[in-house]
Amino acid sequence: MTGQNALAKADPAAEAELGRLPSMPIVELRKRYRELFRGEPPPAFGPDLLRRSIAHRIQEKAYGGLPSATRRLLDQLAASALPKGRLELPRKIKPGSELVRSWKGKTYRVTVLPKGFGYLGKAFASLSEIAFVITGTKWNGPRFFGLRSAPGQEAANAE
């Protein structure tokens, strides 16, 4: 424990429940998740993520969580810094993969290199540089090559 929580005395009930988590079957973990979070666990949560989420909530209830002012500040920072208030992780593309894009009736092929991208026998640091060479205008390279949705397209696709 760190900070002000280091001064808190151990809560025997919380510690006992934390001790039972490693041996709890997934059915019981899901039930406990529903009790603690008042909702269904995400379908992608296996036993490990369920245990971690439950353990965090148990400790938060027993020893306290972040002050509300800190939570508000973090929410504001995330909303202002991240598109739609969430983190978009870049896709991992293995070296040797080929990206293909048709543009104005012509097909363009780009090879993913260990560091950067290959196009027309030259190495480029980013897909945006290649998109500029192809189109003559500035583009978001991952979007140009179909690796990222256009703004607002995700909402349209969800309908």
Short mmCIF file of C-alpha atoms in Angstrom, two decimals:
data_model
loop_
_atom_site.label_atom_id
_atom_site.label_comp_id
_atom_site.label_asym_id
_atom_site.label_seq_id
_atom_site.Cartn_x
_atom_site.Cartn_y
_atom_site.Cartn_z
CA MET A 1 0.00 0.00 0.00
CA THR A 2 1.15 3.54 -0.67
CA GLY A 3 0.26 7.08 0.30
CA GLN A 4 -2.52 7.60 2.83
CA ASN A 5 -3.67 3.99 2.34
CA ALA A 6 -0.39 2.77 3.86
CA LEU A 7 -1.63 4.12 7.19
CA ALA A 8 -4.96 2.29 7.01
CA LYS A 9 -5.36 -0.81 9.15
CA ALA A 10 -6.07 -4.07 7.39
CA ASP A 11 -9.74 -4.89 7.01
CA PRO A 12 -10.06 -8.58 7.96
CA ALA A 13 -13.24 -9.14 5.91
CA ALA A 14 -11.72 -7.55 2.80
CA GLU A 15 -8.47 -9.46 3.22
CA ALA A 16 -10.35 -12.74 3.67
CA GLU A 17 -12.37 -12.16 0.50
CA LEU A 18 -9.23 -11.23 -1.43
CA GLY A 19 -7.67 -14.48 -0.22
CA ARG A 20 -10.61 -16.49 -1.62
CA LEU A 21 -10.51 -14.91 -5.09
CA PRO A 22 -7.74 -17.10 -6.59
CA SER A 23 -9.72 -20.30 -6.00
CA MET A 24 -13.18 -18.98 -6.95
CA PRO A 25 -14.72 -20.59 -10.04
CA ILE A 26 -15.70 -18.28 -12.89
CA VAL A 27 -19.43 -18.68 -12.15
CA GLU A 28 -18.91 -17.29 -8.64
CA LEU A 29 -16.60 -14.56 -9.96
CA ARG A 30 -19.30 -13.37 -12.37
CA LYS A 31 -21.88 -13.39 -9.58
CA ARG A 32 -19.59 -11.36 -7.30
CA TYR A 33 -18.82 -8.95 -10.14
CA ARG A 34 -22.56 -8.33 -10.63
CA GLU A 35 -22.98 -7.68 -6.89
CA LEU A 36 -20.08 -5.23 -6.72
CA PHE A 37 -20.56 -3.39 -10.01
CA ARG A 38 -24.38 -3.69 -10.32
CA GLY A 39 -24.07 -4.82 -13.91
CA GLU A 40 -22.92 -7.64 -16.14
CA PRO A 41 -19.21 -8.26 -16.53
CA PRO A 42 -17.85 -7.58 -20.02
CA PRO A 43 -18.02 -10.73 -22.17
CA ALA A 44 -14.28 -10.53 -22.84
CA PHE A 45 -13.43 -10.73 -19.13
CA GLY A 46 -11.97 -14.11 -18.30
CA PRO A 47 -11.21 -15.28 -14.76
CA ASP A 48 -8.03 -13.20 -14.46
CA LEU A 49 -9.66 -9.87 -15.35
CA LEU A 50 -12.69 -10.68 -13.23
CA ARG A 51 -10.44 -11.36 -10.22
CA ARG A 52 -8.48 -8.16 -10.79
CA SER A 53 -11.63 -6.03 -11.15
CA ILE A 54 -13.25 -7.58 -8.10
CA ALA A 55 -10.06 -7.22 -6.02
CA HIS A 56 -9.77 -3.56 -6.98
CA ARG A 57 -13.38 -2.85 -6.01
CA ILE A 58 -13.04 -4.73 -2.69
CA GLN A 59 -9.92 -2.75 -1.82
CA GLU A 60 -11.51 0.51 -2.95
CA LYS A 61 -14.50 -0.10 -0.68
CA ALA A 62 -12.37 -1.18 2.28
CA TYR A 63 -9.55 1.34 2.02
CA GLY A 64 -10.95 4.15 -0.11
CA GLY A 65 -10.42 5.18 -3.69
CA LEU A 66 -9.27 8.34 -5.39
CA PRO A 67 -10.72 11.56 -4.04
CA SER A 68 -13.64 12.81 -6.15
CA ALA A 69 -11.69 15.94 -7.16
CA THR A 70 -8.91 13.74 -8.56
CA ARG A 71 -11.42 11.54 -10.42
CA ARG A 72 -13.04 14.64 -11.96
CA LEU A 73 -9.65 15.99 -13.03
CA LEU A 74 -8.70 12.67 -14.64
CA ASP A 75 -12.05 12.52 -16.45
CA GLN A 76 -11.54 16.08 -17.75
CA LEU A 77 -8.01 15.31 -18.90
CA ALA A 78 -9.14 12.17 -20.70
CA ALA A 79 -12.05 13.96 -22.38
CA SER A 80 -9.82 16.77 -23.64
CA ALA A 81 -6.85 14.64 -24.69
CA LEU A 82 -8.48 11.58 -26.20
CA PRO A 83 -10.87 11.32 -29.13
CA LYS A 84 -14.36 10.70 -27.76
CA GLY A 85 -12.80 10.45 -24.28
CA ARG A 86 -11.24 7.07 -24.98
CA LEU A 87 -7.87 5.73 -25.94
CA GLU A 88 -7.43 4.43 -29.48
CA LEU A 89 -4.63 1.91 -29.53
CA PRO A 90 -2.66 1.55 -32.72
CA ARG A 91 -3.00 -1.72 -34.55
CA LYS A 92 0.09 -3.90 -34.69
CA ILE A 93 1.03 -4.82 -38.24
CA LYS A 94 3.75 -7.40 -38.71
CA PRO A 95 6.77 -6.55 -40.86
CA GLY A 96 6.38 -8.07 -44.30
CA SER A 97 2.65 -7.33 -44.44
CA GLU A 98 1.43 -5.49 -47.51
CA LEU A 99 -1.08 -2.65 -47.43
CA VAL A 100 -3.04 -2.12 -50.63
CA ARG A 101 -4.99 1.03 -51.51
CA SER A 102 -6.78 1.98 -54.68
CA TRP A 103 -6.80 5.70 -55.38
CA LYS A 104 -8.26 7.36 -58.46
CA GLY A 105 -8.21 4.15 -60.47
CA LYS A 106 -4.67 3.11 -59.55
CA THR A 107 -3.57 0.48 -57.01
CA TYR A 108 -0.79 1.29 -54.55
CA ARG A 109 1.13 -1.28 -52.49
CA VAL A 110 3.09 -0.51 -49.33
CA THR A 111 5.24 -3.01 -47.43
CA VAL A 112 5.45 -2.88 -43.64
CA LEU A 113 9.12 -2.84 -42.58
CA PRO A 114 10.57 -3.52 -39.11
CA LYS A 115 10.92 0.26 -38.75
CA GLY A 116 8.62 2.15 -41.07
CA PHE A 117 7.16 1.40 -44.48
CA GLY A 118 8.48 0.67 -47.96
CA TYR A 119 7.00 2.24 -51.09
CA LEU A 120 8.52 2.46 -54.58
CA GLY A 121 11.85 1.13 -53.27
CA LYS A 122 12.15 3.84 -50.61
CA ALA A 123 11.74 3.67 -46.83
CA PHE A 124 9.29 6.03 -45.13
CA ALA A 125 8.86 6.68 -41.42
CA SER A 126 5.08 6.96 -41.61
CA LEU A 127 2.06 6.06 -43.70
CA SER A 128 1.11 9.73 -43.77
CA GLU A 129 4.27 10.51 -45.76
CA ILE A 130 3.31 7.86 -48.33
CA ALA A 131 -0.29 9.09 -48.50
CA PHE A 132 1.07 12.57 -49.27
CA VAL A 133 3.30 11.19 -52.05
CA ILE A 134 0.30 9.39 -53.57
CA THR A 135 -2.32 12.14 -53.23
CA GLY A 136 -0.32 15.35 -53.08
CA THR A 137 -2.31 16.41 -49.99
CA LYS A 138 -1.95 15.79 -46.27
CA TRP A 139 -3.78 12.70 -45.05
CA ASN A 140 -3.88 10.68 -41.88
CA GLY A 141 -1.88 7.73 -43.23
CA PRO A 142 -3.55 4.97 -41.19
CA ARG A 143 -6.96 6.32 -42.24
CA PHE A 144 -5.90 6.56 -45.91
CA PHE A 145 -4.83 2.90 -45.87
CA GLY A 146 -8.00 1.77 -44.08
CA LEU A 147 -6.44 1.07 -40.68
CA ARG A 148 -8.58 3.65 -38.88
CA SER A 149 -12.18 4.80 -39.32
CA ALA A 150 -12.97 8.34 -40.33
CA PRO A 151 -14.38 10.55 -37.53
CA GLY A 152 -18.09 9.88 -37.10
CA GLN A 153 -17.92 6.69 -39.20
CA GLU A 154 -17.82 4.45 -36.10
CA ALA A 155 -21.12 5.91 -34.89
CA ALA A 156 -22.67 5.46 -38.33
CA ASN A 157 -21.47 1.85 -38.50
CA ALA A 158 -22.98 1.11 -35.09
CA GLU A 159 -26.51 2.05 -36.25
#
